[in-house]
Tab-separated table of C-alpha atoms in Angstrom:
chain	number	residue	atom	x	y	z
A	1	MET	CA	51.787	-69.478	-21.529
A	2	ASN	CA	49.918	-66.238	-21.179
A	3	ARG	CA	47.351	-67.379	-24.221
A	4	ALA	CA	43.874	-68.577	-24.812
A	5	ILE	CA	43.971	-72.000	-26.857
A	6	THR	CA	41.408	-72.981	-29.338
A	7	ILE	CA	41.055	-76.232	-30.086
A	8	SER	CA	38.661	-76.510	-33.668
A	9	ARG	CA	38.352	-80.279	-34.890
A	10	GLU	CA	36.558	-82.652	-37.221
A	11	TYR	CA	33.413	-84.311	-35.868
A	12	GLY	CA	35.480	-87.833	-34.488
A	13	SER	CA	39.000	-86.896	-34.605
A	14	GLY	CA	39.046	-86.265	-31.305
A	15	GLY	CA	39.288	-82.432	-30.384
A	16	ARG	CA	37.721	-82.521	-27.435
A	17	GLU	CA	38.756	-85.021	-25.335
A	18	ILE	CA	42.302	-83.460	-26.503
A	19	GLY	CA	40.916	-80.026	-25.186
A	20	GLU	CA	40.213	-81.162	-21.807
A	21	LYS	CA	43.487	-83.057	-21.509
A	22	LEU	CA	45.633	-79.888	-22.579
A	23	ALA	CA	43.644	-78.194	-19.971
A	24	ARG	CA	44.269	-80.531	-17.389
A	25	ARG	CA	47.995	-81.006	-18.366
A	26	LEU	CA	48.330	-76.758	-18.272
A	27	GLY	CA	45.922	-76.552	-15.284
A	28	ILE	CA	43.853	-73.901	-16.979
A	29	PRO	CA	40.090	-73.889	-17.261
A	30	PHE	CA	38.125	-75.736	-19.868
A	31	TYR	CA	35.519	-74.623	-22.025
A	32	ASP	CA	33.033	-76.498	-24.393
A	33	LYS	CA	29.388	-77.242	-23.712
A	34	GLU	CA	30.207	-75.497	-20.406
A	35	LEU	CA	29.535	-72.390	-22.837
A	36	ILE	CA	26.018	-72.259	-23.680
A	37	ALA	CA	24.425	-71.620	-20.190
A	38	MET	CA	27.286	-68.638	-20.113
A	39	ILE	CA	25.968	-67.699	-23.606
A	40	ALA	CA	22.411	-68.129	-22.636
A	41	LYS	CA	22.992	-65.728	-19.876
A	42	GLU	CA	25.138	-62.950	-21.613
A	43	GLY	CA	22.495	-62.928	-24.829
A	44	ASN	CA	19.343	-63.556	-22.078
A	45	ILE	CA	18.374	-66.279	-24.482
A	46	GLU	CA	16.685	-69.104	-23.341
A	47	THR	CA	18.939	-72.365	-23.286
A	48	SER	CA	16.444	-74.508	-25.184
A	49	VAL	CA	16.813	-71.630	-27.925
A	50	LEU	CA	20.488	-71.129	-27.809
A	51	GLU	CA	20.745	-75.475	-27.920
A	52	ALA	CA	18.742	-75.076	-31.167
A	53	ASN	CA	20.840	-72.994	-32.753
A	54	ASP	CA	24.135	-74.072	-31.402
A	55	GLU	CA	26.910	-73.377	-33.830
A	56	VAL	CA	24.644	-73.489	-36.961
A	57	ASP	CA	24.429	-70.664	-39.810
A	58	PRO	CA	21.534	-68.997	-40.617
A	59	ASP	CA	19.294	-71.037	-42.963
A	60	PHE	CA	18.961	-69.275	-46.454
A	61	ASP	CA	17.162	-71.826	-48.549
A	62	ASN	CA	14.153	-72.050	-46.563
A	63	TYR	CA	14.291	-75.591	-45.771
A	64	SER	CA	14.876	-75.219	-41.835
A	65	PRO	CA	14.373	-78.249	-39.614
A	66	ARG	CA	13.803	-75.754	-37.511
A	67	GLN	CA	10.666	-74.582	-38.628
A	68	VAL	CA	11.109	-70.676	-38.282
A	69	PRO	CA	11.133	-67.917	-40.357
A	70	PRO	CA	14.752	-67.702	-41.844
A	71	ASP	CA	14.694	-63.806	-40.759
A	72	TYR	CA	13.965	-65.078	-36.960
A	73	GLN	CA	16.689	-67.476	-37.585
A	74	ILE	CA	19.431	-64.706	-38.892
A	75	ALA	CA	18.543	-62.507	-36.060
A	76	MET	CA	18.763	-65.209	-33.615
A	77	THR	CA	21.814	-66.590	-34.733
A	78	GLN	CA	23.562	-63.497	-35.015
A	79	ARG	CA	22.408	-62.734	-31.279
A	80	ILE	CA	23.609	-65.549	-29.784
A	81	TYR	CA	27.149	-64.917	-32.350
A	82	ALA	CA	27.253	-61.417	-30.533
A	83	ALA	CA	26.806	-63.185	-27.029
A	84	GLN	CA	28.893	-65.745	-27.715
A	85	ALA	CA	31.793	-63.849	-29.104
A	86	THR	CA	31.667	-61.299	-25.722
A	87	VAL	CA	31.434	-64.625	-23.256
A	88	ILE	CA	35.057	-65.974	-25.180
A	89	ARG	CA	36.533	-62.195	-25.301
A	90	ASN	CA	36.098	-61.914	-21.595
A	91	LEU	CA	36.997	-65.505	-20.787
A	92	ASN	CA	40.609	-64.836	-22.594
A	93	ASP	CA	40.606	-61.749	-20.694
A	94	LYS	CA	40.633	-63.265	-17.204
A	95	GLY	CA	43.401	-65.628	-18.279
A	96	PRO	CA	44.489	-68.892	-20.252
A	97	CYS	CA	41.780	-71.096	-21.170
A	98	VAL	CA	41.494	-73.814	-23.747
A	99	ILE	CA	37.685	-72.784	-25.704
A	100	VAL	CA	36.674	-76.040	-27.896
A	101	GLY	CA	34.649	-75.050	-31.397
A	102	ARG	CA	32.538	-71.948	-31.758
A	103	CYS	CA	34.606	-69.536	-33.935
A	104	ALA	CA	36.780	-68.926	-31.158
A	105	ASP	CA	39.903	-69.002	-33.347
A	106	ALA	CA	38.196	-66.103	-35.099
A	107	ILE	CA	37.211	-64.547	-32.089
A	108	LEU	CA	40.654	-64.451	-30.561
A	109	PRO	CA	43.092	-64.380	-33.529
A	110	ASP	CA	46.077	-63.657	-30.698
A	111	ALA	CA	45.233	-67.151	-29.373
A	112	VAL	CA	47.274	-70.500	-29.917
A	113	ASN	CA	44.621	-71.689	-32.532
A	114	ILE	CA	44.752	-75.623	-32.929
A	115	PHE	CA	43.406	-77.889	-35.599
A	116	VAL	CA	42.230	-81.576	-35.080
A	117	PHE	CA	41.861	-83.622	-38.043
A	118	ALA	CA	41.991	-87.470	-38.740
A	119	ASP	CA	41.782	-89.857	-41.761
A	120	MET	CA	37.873	-90.713	-42.478
A	121	GLU	CA	38.266	-94.694	-41.063
A	122	SER	CA	39.972	-93.021	-37.780
A	123	ARG	CA	36.827	-91.058	-37.499
A	124	ILE	CA	34.453	-93.371	-38.141
A	125	LYS	CA	35.947	-96.050	-35.634
A	126	ARG	CA	36.297	-93.095	-32.923
A	127	ILE	CA	32.054	-92.190	-33.318
A	128	MET	CA	31.242	-95.826	-33.556
A	129	SER	CA	33.172	-96.468	-30.232
A	130	LEU	CA	31.385	-93.665	-28.669
A	131	ASN	CA	28.034	-94.722	-29.742
A	132	PRO	CA	27.823	-98.576	-29.944
A	133	GLY	CA	24.505	-98.567	-31.503
A	134	LEU	CA	25.199	-96.724	-34.516
A	135	SER	CA	26.223	-98.230	-37.373
A	136	ARG	CA	28.947	-97.520	-40.047
A	137	ASP	CA	26.803	-95.921	-42.672
A	138	GLU	CA	24.965	-93.944	-39.638
A	139	ALA	CA	28.557	-92.964	-38.396
A	140	VAL	CA	29.684	-91.866	-41.704
A	141	ASN	CA	26.497	-89.744	-42.423
A	142	SER	CA	26.943	-87.909	-39.071
A	143	ILE	CA	30.379	-86.961	-39.564
A	144	GLU	CA	29.419	-85.535	-43.056
A	145	ILE	CA	26.490	-83.565	-41.506
A	146	VAL	CA	28.504	-82.384	-38.151
A	147	ASP	CA	31.858	-81.310	-40.642
A	148	ARG	CA	29.275	-79.688	-43.178
A	149	ARG	CA	27.700	-77.590	-40.185
A	150	ARG	CA	30.859	-76.675	-38.784
A	151	LYS	CA	32.553	-75.567	-41.817
A	152	ALA	CA	28.835	-73.429	-43.003
A	153	TYR	CA	28.793	-71.952	-39.665
A	154	HIS	CA	32.709	-70.890	-39.154
A	155	GLU	CA	32.748	-69.749	-42.557
A	156	TYR	CA	29.349	-67.402	-42.120
A	157	TYR	CA	31.027	-65.681	-39.121
A	158	SER	CA	34.655	-65.745	-39.917
A	159	PRO	CA	36.843	-64.468	-43.115
A	160	ILE	CA	39.031	-67.944	-42.227
A	161	GLU	CA	38.677	-71.036	-43.949
A	162	TRP	CA	37.859	-73.632	-41.630
A	163	GLY	CA	39.988	-76.512	-41.781
A	164	LYS	CA	42.469	-75.148	-44.149
A	165	MET	CA	46.147	-75.793	-42.681
A	166	ASP	CA	47.674	-71.594	-42.881
A	167	ALA	CA	44.486	-70.590	-40.737
A	168	TYR	CA	45.936	-72.488	-37.615
A	169	ASP	CA	48.933	-72.536	-35.683
A	170	ILE	CA	49.379	-76.150	-35.617
A	171	CYS	CA	47.659	-78.838	-37.136
A	172	VAL	CA	47.470	-82.194	-35.261
A	173	ASN	CA	46.648	-85.633	-37.195
A	174	SER	CA	44.607	-88.019	-34.342
A	175	GLY	CA	44.461	-90.619	-36.969
A	176	LEU	CA	47.793	-90.888	-37.203
A	177	ILE	CA	49.461	-90.447	-33.852
A	178	GLY	CA	46.045	-90.637	-31.596
A	179	VAL	CA	45.231	-88.529	-28.926
A	180	ASP	CA	47.910	-88.576	-26.636
A	181	GLY	CA	50.179	-88.014	-29.541
A	182	CYS	CA	48.386	-84.970	-30.693
A	183	LEU	CA	48.435	-83.935	-26.778
A	184	ASP	CA	52.205	-84.179	-26.529
A	185	ALA	CA	52.467	-82.411	-30.014
A	186	ALA	CA	50.296	-79.291	-28.701
A	187	LEU	CA	52.372	-79.204	-25.546
A	188	ALA	CA	55.388	-79.172	-26.971
A	189	TYR	CA	54.249	-76.133	-29.560
A	190	ILE	CA	52.867	-74.334	-26.649
A	191	ARG	CA	55.701	-74.713	-24.749
A	192	HIS	CA	57.774	-72.290	-27.327
A	193	VAL	CA	54.698	-70.183	-27.219
A	194	ARG	CA	56.031	-66.543	-25.931
């Protein structure tokens, strides 16, 4: 297979883990948080500024927790996105890889685009198992916040509706078949991609 693979995911669905295992199985590079340093270098942006604005849409309502003027936010998030798109396209040009998040599915429409989702209860259990001190209410709150942020970010920079089934090549339900079941489903699908 000579295409990049992108993973979009609901928070707590295990999308990152599926992406890592998929890359390992296929023997191709995996990119997620590793992209931050690459994007910072490409855009000549301080890593701390990039992390503060990572996968966020510009805040138009002036209620930003980042406490910077809206005009600066718009300029910075657009600058970050431009650098991000360049980095993702360059990685794709080098050969097959797995990229998690960061609108990679919109930047690379010819990639194999996978969406990972799960029922809320499965996501809550996963988040709580990864963060043992987190209460159930805190887990639910973090899921809602992260998903809302991912959706807003994706839909700001892309005409593709985040999470809508027909926007992806394959959608897998980790709540039903687990991470390894999703991995098997993705591998089976990828084997038939030309």
